[in-house]
GROMACS .gro file of C-alpha atoms in nm:
model
   72
    1MET     CA    1  -0.023   0.029   0.043
    2VAL     CA    2   0.126   0.345  -0.107
    3LEU     CA    3   0.056   0.688   0.106
    4SER     CA    4   0.164   0.990  -0.139
    5PHE     CA    5   0.121   1.383  -0.002
    6GLY     CA    6   0.076   1.672  -0.230
    7ASP     CA    7  -0.125   1.771  -0.555
    8THR     CA    8   0.150   1.725  -0.838
    9PHE     CA    9   0.308   1.381  -0.682
   10ASN     CA   10  -0.037   1.238  -0.665
   11PRO     CA   11  -0.052   1.190  -1.039
   12ILE     CA   12   0.259   1.122  -1.104
   13VAL     CA   13   0.253   0.857  -0.828
   14LEU     CA   14  -0.093   0.668  -0.933
   15LEU     CA   15   0.113   0.691  -1.335
   16ALA     CA   16   0.437   0.494  -1.143
   17LEU     CA   17   0.284   0.259  -1.018
   18SER     CA   18  -0.022   0.174  -1.266
   19GLY     CA   19  -0.053  -0.145  -1.313
   20THR     CA   20   0.094  -0.270  -0.970
   21LYS     CA   21  -0.070  -0.446  -0.712
   22TYR     CA   22   0.040  -0.176  -0.496
   23PRO     CA   23  -0.325   0.011  -0.376
   24VAL     CA   24  -0.185   0.353  -0.381
   25TYR     CA   25  -0.369   0.637  -0.144
   26ILE     CA   26  -0.414   0.932  -0.171
   27SER     CA   27  -0.428   1.306  -0.075
   28ASP     CA   28  -0.389   1.730  -0.162
   29ARG     CA   29  -0.271   1.947   0.062
   30THR     CA   30  -0.371   2.322  -0.155
   31SER     CA   31  -0.624   2.424  -0.184
   32PRO     CA   32  -0.904   2.362  -0.452
   33ASP     CA   33  -0.936   2.667  -0.637
   34PHE     CA   34  -0.574   2.680  -0.676
   35PRO     CA   35  -0.423   2.780  -1.033
   36PHE     CA   36  -0.176   2.400  -1.079
   37ASN     CA   37  -0.045   2.408  -1.518
   38THR     CA   38  -0.271   2.187  -1.766
   39PHE     CA   39  -0.054   1.881  -1.707
   40ILE     CA   40  -0.111   1.880  -1.277
   41ARG     CA   41  -0.500   1.990  -1.401
   42PHE     CA   42  -0.567   1.672  -1.671
   43GLY     CA   43  -0.340   1.420  -1.491
   44LYS     CA   44  -0.582   1.476  -1.154
   45LYS     CA   45  -0.863   1.454  -1.378
   46TRP     CA   46  -0.772   1.171  -1.536
   47LEU     CA   47  -0.567   0.955  -1.271
   48TYR     CA   48  -0.754   1.041  -0.919
   49PRO     CA   49  -1.035   0.775  -0.993
   50ARG     CA   50  -0.769   0.510  -1.058
   51SER     CA   51  -0.648   0.491  -0.703
   52ALA     CA   52  -0.799   0.236  -0.402
   53GLY     CA   53  -0.858   0.587  -0.207
   54PHE     CA   54  -0.856   0.964  -0.079
   55ILE     CA   55  -0.731   1.051   0.234
   56ALA     CA   56  -0.914   1.455   0.271
   57GLN     CA   57  -0.771   1.684   0.547
   58THR     CA   58  -1.056   1.909   0.557
   59LYS     CA   59  -1.503   1.879   0.526
   60ARG     CA   60  -1.390   2.166   0.239
   61ALA     CA   61  -1.165   1.921   0.061
   62ALA     CA   62  -1.402   1.602   0.095
   63GLU     CA   63  -1.642   1.749  -0.064
   64TYR     CA   64  -1.407   1.859  -0.428
   65LYS     CA   65  -1.319   1.521  -0.402
   66LYS     CA   66  -1.684   1.419  -0.425
   67SER     CA   67  -1.827   1.679  -0.622
   68ILE     CA   68  -1.478   1.585  -0.853
   69LEU     CA   69  -1.433   1.173  -0.877
   70VAL     CA   70  -1.671   0.905  -0.810
   71ILE     CA   71  -1.720   0.782  -0.523
   72ASN     CA   72  -1.834   0.418  -0.424
   0.00000   0.00000   0.00000
């Protein structure tokens, strides 16, 4: 199991470990309103749904992730 922190590193970790047996749990530490570059925004949109789970550090972060991710 892998726990990854950071909006910039989470997509990289998810991409690097895709196709492996390791479940990746992610947690962001930046405001949902932060203007990330196109690569990071696309990586988050495309790869975050492939994570094993998301750890929300605030209620606002949880609400934001629920609005953009398919939560089972």
